[in-house]
PDB file of C-alpha atoms in Angstrom:
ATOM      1  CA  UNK O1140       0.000   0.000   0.000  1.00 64.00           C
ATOM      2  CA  UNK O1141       1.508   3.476  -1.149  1.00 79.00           C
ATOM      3  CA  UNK O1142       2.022   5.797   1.654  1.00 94.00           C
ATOM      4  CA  UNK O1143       1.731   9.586   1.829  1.00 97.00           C
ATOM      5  CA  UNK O1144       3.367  11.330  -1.129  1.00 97.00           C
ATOM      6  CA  UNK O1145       3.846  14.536  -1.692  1.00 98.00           C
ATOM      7  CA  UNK O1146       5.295  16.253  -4.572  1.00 97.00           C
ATOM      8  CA  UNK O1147       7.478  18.204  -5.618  1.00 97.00           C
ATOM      9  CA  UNK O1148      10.805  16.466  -2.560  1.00 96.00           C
ATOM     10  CA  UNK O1149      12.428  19.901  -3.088  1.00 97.00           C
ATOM     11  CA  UNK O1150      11.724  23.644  -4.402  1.00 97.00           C
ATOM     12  CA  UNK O1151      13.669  26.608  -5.371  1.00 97.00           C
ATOM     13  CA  UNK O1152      11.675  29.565  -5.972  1.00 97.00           C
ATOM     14  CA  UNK O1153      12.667  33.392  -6.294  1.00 97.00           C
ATOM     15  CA  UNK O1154      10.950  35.661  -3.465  1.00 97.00           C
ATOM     16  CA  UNK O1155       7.399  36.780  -5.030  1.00 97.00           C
ATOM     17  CA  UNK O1156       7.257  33.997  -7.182  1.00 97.00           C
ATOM     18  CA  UNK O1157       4.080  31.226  -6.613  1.00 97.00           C
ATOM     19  CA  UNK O1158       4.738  27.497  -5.485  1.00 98.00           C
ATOM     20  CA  UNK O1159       2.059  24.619  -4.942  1.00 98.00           C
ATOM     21  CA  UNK O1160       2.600  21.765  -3.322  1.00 98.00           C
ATOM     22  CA  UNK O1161       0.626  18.441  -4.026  1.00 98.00           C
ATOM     23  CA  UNK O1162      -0.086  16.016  -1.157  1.00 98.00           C
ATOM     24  CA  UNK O1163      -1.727  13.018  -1.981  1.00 97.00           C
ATOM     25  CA  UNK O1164      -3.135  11.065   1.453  1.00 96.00           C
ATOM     26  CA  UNK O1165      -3.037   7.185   1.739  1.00 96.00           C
ATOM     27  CA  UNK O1166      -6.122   5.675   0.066  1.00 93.00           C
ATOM     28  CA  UNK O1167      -9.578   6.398   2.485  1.00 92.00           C
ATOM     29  CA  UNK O1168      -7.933   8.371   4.420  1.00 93.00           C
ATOM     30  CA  UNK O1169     -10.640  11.318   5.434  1.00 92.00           C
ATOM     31  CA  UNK O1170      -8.261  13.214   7.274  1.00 93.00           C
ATOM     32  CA  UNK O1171      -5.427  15.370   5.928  1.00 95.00           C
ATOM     33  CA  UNK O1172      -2.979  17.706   7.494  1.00 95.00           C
ATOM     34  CA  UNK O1173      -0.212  20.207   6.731  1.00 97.00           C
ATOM     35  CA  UNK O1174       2.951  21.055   8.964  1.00 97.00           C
ATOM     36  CA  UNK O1175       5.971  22.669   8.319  1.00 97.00           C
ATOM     37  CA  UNK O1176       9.244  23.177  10.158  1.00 95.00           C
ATOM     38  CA  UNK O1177      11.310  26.146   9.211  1.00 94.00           C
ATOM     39  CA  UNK O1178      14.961  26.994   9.682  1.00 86.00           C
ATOM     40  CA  UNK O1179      15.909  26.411  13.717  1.00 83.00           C
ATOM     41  CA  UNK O1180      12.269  25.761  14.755  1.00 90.00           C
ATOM     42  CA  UNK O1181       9.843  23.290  15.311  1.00 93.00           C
ATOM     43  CA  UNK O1182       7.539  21.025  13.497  1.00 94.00           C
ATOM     44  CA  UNK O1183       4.396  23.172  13.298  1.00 94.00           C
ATOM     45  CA  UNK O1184       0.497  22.509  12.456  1.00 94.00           C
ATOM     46  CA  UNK O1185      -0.822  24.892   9.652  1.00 96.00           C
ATOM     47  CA  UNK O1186      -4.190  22.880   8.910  1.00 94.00           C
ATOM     48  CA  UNK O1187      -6.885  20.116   9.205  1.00 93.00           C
ATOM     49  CA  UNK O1188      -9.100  18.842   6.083  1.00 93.00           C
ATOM     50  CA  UNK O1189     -11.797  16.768   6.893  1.00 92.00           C
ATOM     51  CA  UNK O1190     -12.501  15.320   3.910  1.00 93.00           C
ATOM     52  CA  UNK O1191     -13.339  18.569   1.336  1.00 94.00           C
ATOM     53  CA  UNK O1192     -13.580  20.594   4.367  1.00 93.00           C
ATOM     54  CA  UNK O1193     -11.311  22.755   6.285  1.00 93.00           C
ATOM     55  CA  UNK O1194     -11.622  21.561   9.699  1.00 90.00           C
ATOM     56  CA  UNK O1195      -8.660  23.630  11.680  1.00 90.00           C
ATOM     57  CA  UNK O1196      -6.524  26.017   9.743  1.00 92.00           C
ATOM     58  CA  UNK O1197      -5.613  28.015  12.944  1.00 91.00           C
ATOM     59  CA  UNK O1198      -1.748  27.234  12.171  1.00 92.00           C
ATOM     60  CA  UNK O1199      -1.660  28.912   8.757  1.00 95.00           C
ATOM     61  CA  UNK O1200       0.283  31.840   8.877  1.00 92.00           C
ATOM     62  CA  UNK O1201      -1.597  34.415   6.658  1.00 91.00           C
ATOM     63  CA  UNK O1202      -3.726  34.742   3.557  1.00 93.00           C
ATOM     64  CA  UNK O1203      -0.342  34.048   1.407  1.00 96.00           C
ATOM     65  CA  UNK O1204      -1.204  30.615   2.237  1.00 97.00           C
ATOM     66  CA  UNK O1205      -3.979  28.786   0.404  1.00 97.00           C
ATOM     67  CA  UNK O1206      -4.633  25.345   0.715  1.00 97.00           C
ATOM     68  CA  UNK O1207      -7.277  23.502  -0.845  1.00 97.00           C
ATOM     69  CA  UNK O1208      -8.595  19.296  -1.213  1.00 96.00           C
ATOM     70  CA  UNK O1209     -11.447  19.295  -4.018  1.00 86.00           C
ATOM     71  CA  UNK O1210     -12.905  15.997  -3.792  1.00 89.00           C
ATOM     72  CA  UNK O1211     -11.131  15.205  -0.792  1.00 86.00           C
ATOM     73  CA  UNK O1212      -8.629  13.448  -2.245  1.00 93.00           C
ATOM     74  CA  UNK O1213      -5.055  14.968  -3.065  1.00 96.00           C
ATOM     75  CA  UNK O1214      -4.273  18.434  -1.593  1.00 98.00           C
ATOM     76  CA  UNK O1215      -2.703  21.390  -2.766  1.00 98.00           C
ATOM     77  CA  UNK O1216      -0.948  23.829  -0.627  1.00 98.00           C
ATOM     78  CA  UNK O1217      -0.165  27.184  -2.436  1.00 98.00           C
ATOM     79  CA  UNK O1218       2.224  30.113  -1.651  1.00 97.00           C
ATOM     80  CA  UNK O1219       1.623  32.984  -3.223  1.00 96.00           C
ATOM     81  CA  UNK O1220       3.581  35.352  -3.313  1.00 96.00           C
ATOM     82  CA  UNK O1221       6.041  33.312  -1.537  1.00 97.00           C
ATOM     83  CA  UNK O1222       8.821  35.385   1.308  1.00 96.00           C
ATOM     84  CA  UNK O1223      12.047  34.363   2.270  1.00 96.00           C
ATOM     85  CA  UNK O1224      10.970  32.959   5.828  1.00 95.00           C
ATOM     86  CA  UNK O1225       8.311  30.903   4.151  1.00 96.00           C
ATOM     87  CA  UNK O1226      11.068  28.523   3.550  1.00 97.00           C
ATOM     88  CA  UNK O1227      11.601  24.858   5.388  1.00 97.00           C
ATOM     89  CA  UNK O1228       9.764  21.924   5.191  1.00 97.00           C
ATOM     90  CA  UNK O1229       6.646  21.096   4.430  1.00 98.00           C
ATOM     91  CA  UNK O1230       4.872  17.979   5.546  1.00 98.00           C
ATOM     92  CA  UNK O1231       1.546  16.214   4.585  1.00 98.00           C
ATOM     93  CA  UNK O1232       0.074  13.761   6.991  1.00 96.00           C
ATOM     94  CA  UNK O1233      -3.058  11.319   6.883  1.00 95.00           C
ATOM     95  CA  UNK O1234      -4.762   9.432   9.186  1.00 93.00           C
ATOM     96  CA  UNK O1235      -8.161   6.816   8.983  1.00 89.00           C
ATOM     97  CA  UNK O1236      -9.723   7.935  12.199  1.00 79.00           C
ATOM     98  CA  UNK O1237      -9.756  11.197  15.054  1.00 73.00           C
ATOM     99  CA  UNK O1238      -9.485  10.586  18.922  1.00 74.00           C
ATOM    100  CA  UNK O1239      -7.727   8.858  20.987  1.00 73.00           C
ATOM    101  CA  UNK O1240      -6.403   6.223  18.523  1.00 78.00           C
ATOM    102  CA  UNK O1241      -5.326   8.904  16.208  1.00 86.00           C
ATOM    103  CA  UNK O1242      -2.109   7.378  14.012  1.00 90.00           C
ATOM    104  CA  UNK O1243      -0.775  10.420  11.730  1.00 93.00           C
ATOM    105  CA  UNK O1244       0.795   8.773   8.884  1.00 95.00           C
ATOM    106  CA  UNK O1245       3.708  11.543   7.288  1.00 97.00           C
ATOM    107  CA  UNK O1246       5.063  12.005   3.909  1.00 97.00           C
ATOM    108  CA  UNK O1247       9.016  12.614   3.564  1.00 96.00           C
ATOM    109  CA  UNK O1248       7.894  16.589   2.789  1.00 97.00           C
ATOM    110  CA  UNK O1249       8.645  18.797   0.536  1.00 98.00           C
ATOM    111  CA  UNK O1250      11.672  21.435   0.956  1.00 97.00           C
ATOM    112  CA  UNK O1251      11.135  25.017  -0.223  1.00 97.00           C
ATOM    113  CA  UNK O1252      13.383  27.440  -0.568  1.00 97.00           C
ATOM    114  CA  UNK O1253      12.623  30.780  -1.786  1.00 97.00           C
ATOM    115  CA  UNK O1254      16.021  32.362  -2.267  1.00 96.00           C
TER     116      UNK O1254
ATOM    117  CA  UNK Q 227       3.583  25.229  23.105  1.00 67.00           C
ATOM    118  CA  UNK Q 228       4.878  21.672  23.712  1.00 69.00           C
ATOM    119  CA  UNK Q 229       3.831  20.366  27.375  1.00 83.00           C
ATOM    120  CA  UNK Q 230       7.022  17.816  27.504  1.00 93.00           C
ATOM    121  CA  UNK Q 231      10.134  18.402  28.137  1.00 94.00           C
ATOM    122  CA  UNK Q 232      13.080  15.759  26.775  1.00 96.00           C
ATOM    123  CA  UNK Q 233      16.615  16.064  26.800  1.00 97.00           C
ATOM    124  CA  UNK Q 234      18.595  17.054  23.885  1.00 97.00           C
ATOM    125  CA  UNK Q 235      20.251  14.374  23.285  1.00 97.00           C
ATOM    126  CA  UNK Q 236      21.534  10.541  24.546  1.00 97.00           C
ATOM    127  CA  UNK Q 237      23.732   7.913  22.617  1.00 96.00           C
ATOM    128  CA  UNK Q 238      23.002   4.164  22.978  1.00 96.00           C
ATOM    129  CA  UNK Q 239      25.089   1.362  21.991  1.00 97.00           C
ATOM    130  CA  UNK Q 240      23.754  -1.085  19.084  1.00 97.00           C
ATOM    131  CA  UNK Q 241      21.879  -3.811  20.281  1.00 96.00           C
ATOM    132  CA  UNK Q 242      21.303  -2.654  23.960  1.00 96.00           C
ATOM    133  CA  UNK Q 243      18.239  -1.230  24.923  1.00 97.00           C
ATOM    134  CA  UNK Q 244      17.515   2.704  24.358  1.00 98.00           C
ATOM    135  CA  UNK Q 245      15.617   4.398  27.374  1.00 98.00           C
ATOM    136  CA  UNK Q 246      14.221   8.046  26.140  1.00 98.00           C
ATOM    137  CA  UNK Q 247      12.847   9.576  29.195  1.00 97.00           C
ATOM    138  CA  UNK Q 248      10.108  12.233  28.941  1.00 97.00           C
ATOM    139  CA  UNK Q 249       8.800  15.077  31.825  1.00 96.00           C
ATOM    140  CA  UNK Q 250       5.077  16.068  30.974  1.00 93.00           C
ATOM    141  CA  UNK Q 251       4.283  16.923  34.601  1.00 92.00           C
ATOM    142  CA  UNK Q 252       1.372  19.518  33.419  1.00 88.00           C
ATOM    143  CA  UNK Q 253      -0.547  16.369  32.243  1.00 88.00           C
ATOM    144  CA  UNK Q 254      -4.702  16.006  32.652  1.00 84.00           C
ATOM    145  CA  UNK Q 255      -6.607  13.194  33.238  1.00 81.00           C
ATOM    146  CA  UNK Q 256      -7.775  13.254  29.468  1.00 81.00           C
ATOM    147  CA  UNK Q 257      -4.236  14.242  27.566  1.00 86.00           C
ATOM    148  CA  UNK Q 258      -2.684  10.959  26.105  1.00 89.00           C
ATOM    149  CA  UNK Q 259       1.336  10.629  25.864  1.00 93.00           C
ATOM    150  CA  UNK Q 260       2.321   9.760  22.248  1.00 94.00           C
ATOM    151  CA  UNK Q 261       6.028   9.117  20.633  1.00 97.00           C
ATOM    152  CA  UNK Q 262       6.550  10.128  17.113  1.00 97.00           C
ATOM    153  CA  UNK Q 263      10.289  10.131  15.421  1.00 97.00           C
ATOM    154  CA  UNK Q 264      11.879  11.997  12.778  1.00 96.00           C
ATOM    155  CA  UNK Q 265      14.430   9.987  10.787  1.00 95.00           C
ATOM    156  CA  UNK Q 266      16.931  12.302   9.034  1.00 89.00           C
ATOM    157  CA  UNK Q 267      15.035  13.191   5.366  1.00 85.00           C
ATOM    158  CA  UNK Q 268      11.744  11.876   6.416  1.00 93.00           C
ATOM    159  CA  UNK Q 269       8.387  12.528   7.645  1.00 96.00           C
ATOM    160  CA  UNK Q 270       7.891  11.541  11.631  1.00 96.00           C
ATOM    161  CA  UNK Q 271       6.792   8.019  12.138  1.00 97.00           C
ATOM    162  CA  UNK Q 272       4.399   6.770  14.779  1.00 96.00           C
ATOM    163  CA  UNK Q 273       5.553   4.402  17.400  1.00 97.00           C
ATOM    164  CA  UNK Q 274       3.121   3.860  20.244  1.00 96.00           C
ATOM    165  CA  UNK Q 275       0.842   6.485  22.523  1.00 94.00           C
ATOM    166  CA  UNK Q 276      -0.504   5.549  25.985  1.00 93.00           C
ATOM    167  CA  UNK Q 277      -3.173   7.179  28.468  1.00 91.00           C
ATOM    168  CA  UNK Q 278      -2.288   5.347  31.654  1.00 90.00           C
ATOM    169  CA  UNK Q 279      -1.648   1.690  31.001  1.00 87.00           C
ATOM    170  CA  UNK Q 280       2.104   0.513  29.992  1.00 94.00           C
ATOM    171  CA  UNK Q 281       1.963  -0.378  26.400  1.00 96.00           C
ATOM    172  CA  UNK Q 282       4.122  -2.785  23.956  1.00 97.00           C
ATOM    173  CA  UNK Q 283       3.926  -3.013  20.160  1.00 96.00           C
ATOM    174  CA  UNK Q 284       6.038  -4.051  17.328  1.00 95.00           C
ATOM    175  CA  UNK Q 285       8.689  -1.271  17.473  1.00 95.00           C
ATOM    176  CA  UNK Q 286       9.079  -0.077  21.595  1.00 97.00           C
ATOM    177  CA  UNK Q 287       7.464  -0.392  24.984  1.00 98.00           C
ATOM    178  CA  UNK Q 288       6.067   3.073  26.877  1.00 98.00           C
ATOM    179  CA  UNK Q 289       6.517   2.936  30.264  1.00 97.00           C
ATOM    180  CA  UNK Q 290       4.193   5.360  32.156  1.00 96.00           C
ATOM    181  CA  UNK Q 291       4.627   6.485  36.041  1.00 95.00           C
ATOM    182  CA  UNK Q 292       1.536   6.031  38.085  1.00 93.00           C
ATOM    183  CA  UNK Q 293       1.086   9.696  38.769  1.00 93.00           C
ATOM    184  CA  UNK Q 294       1.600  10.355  34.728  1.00 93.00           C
ATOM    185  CA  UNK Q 295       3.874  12.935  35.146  1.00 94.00           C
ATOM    186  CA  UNK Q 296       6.740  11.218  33.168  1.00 95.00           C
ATOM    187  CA  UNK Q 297       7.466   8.766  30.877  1.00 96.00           C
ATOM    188  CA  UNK Q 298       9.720   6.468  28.932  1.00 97.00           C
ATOM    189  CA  UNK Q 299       9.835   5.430  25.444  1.00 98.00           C
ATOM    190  CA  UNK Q 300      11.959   1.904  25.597  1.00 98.00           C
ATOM    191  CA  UNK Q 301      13.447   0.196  22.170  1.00 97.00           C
ATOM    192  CA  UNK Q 302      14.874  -2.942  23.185  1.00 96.00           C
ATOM    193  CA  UNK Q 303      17.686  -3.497  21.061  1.00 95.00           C
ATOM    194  CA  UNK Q 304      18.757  -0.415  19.205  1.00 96.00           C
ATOM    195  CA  UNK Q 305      19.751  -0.042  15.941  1.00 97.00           C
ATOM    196  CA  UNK Q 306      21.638   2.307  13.717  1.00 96.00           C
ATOM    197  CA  UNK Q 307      18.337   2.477  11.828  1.00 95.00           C
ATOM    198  CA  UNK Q 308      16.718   3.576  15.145  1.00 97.00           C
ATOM    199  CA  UNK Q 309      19.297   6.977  15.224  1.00 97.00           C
ATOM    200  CA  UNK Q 310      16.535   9.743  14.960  1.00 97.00           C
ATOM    201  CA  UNK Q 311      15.445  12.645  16.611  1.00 97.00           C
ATOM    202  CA  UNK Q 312      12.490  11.087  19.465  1.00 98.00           C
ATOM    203  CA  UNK Q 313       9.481  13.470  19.984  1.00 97.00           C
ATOM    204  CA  UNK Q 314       7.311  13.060  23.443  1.00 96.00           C
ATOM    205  CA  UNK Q 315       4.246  14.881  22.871  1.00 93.00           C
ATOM    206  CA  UNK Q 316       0.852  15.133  25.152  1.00 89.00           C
ATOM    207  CA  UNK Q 317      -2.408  15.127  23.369  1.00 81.00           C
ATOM    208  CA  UNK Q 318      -5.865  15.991  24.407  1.00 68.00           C
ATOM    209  CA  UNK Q 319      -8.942  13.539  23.295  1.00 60.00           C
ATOM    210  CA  UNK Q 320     -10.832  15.857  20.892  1.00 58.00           C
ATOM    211  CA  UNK Q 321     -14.253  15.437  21.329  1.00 56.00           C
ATOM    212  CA  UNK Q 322     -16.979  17.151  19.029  1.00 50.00           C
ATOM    213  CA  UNK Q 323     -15.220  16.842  15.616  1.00 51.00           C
ATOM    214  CA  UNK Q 324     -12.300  19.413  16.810  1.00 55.00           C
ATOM    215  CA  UNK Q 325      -9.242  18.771  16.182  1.00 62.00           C
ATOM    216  CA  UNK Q 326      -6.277  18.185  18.975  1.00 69.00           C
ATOM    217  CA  UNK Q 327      -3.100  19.067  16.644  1.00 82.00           C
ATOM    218  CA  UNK Q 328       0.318  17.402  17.391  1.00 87.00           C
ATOM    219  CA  UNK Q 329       2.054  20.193  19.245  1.00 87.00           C
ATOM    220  CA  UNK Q 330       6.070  18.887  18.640  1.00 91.00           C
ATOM    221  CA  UNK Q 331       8.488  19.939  21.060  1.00 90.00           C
ATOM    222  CA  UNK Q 332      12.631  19.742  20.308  1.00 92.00           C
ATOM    223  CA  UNK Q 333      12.462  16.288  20.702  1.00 95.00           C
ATOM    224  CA  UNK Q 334      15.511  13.871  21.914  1.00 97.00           C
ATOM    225  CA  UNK Q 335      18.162  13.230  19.251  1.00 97.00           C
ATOM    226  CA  UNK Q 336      19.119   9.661  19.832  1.00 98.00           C
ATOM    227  CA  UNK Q 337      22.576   8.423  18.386  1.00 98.00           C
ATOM    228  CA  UNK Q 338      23.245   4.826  18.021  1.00 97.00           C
ATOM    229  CA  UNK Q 339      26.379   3.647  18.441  1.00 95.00           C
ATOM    230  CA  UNK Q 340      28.401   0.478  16.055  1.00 94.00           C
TER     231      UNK Q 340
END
């Protein structure tokens, strides 16, 4: 069984440019999430999908960030226009089922640098 | 912020037993203890979580005190697959579709030994 992917492994984009990332969950899994971990910090939530719908996006750090899962399948997470501390890693996770039992299942992320 | 504290960093010779201790003295009755590592290049990995009750699976034991204050993540016979950085992280049971985000701490980078 494939795991979490995500695509593209690494970026290079010039400040004020636009990147997407792609995040494709494991197979019936309803629940999606984005984290990143810039330079020096820690591994930090941006947002929930339930499904199609946003369930917690309380870590995204402002409206440069867009992220989106039509059909709630894949998921895209856009930067636009991207800054220079918008760079680290960005991680998709999945999971079957919420609460206590909870098993987040991470892809190896995607590194962005915008240079 | 992270509710755990770990320290920094241990070593642990191949094939002896790796002990990762964990402070989470803030704890509630409701907030569950899971272990999550990061592997150099990859996405964290699950290992085990625990409310109250010592638990064992396939990859490590988690050893919680009775007053559930602390903990310790066990692998039995280390590795050099197992060298990764060890996160320790105290969840709350969501309840009512809301969502109880993984909240990572620094972790505990663990370096196995040959």
């Amino acid at each position: 069984e494939a795991g979490v992917t995500q695509f593209p492994s690494h970026s290079v984009i010039e400040k004020g440019q636009t990147v997407t990332l792609r995040c494709d969950p494991i197979s019936g899994h309803d629940n999606l999430y984005w984290y990143r971990r810039v330079m020096g910090k820690e591994i930090k939530f941006l947002l929930h999908f339930v499904k199609e719908s946003k369930q917690d996006e309380s870590g995204m750090p402002n409206n440069r960030f867009l992220a989106e899962r039509t059909g709630g399948t894949y998921s895209t997470l856009k930067v636009q226009p991207a800054e220079l501390e918008d760079s680290g890693v960005y991680f998709c996770a999945s999971s079957l089922v919420t609460g206590n039992n909870e098993k987040l299942f991470f892809g190896s992320g995607t590194q962005l640098s915008v240079l | 912020d992270a509710k755990t504290t770990q320290p920094p960093s241990m070593d642990c010779a191949e094939g002896r037993a790796a002990n990762l201790p964990c402070n989470h003295s803030t704890i509630s009755g409701n907030e569950y203890v899971y272990w999550y590592r990061q592997i150099h290049s990859q996405g964290p990995q699950y290992i085990i979580h625990g409310l109250k009750n010592n638990e064992t699976n396939e990859m490590a034991s988690l050893i919680i005190t009775e007053d559930r204050k602390s903990s310790t993540l066990i692998l039995p016979h280390a590795t050099l697959r197992d060298t990764a950085v060890y996160y320790c992280i105290v969840r709350d049971s969501p309840f009512g579709g809301a969502t109880n985000k993984l909240i990572f701490g620094t972790g505990t980078l663990l370096a196995v030994q040959p």
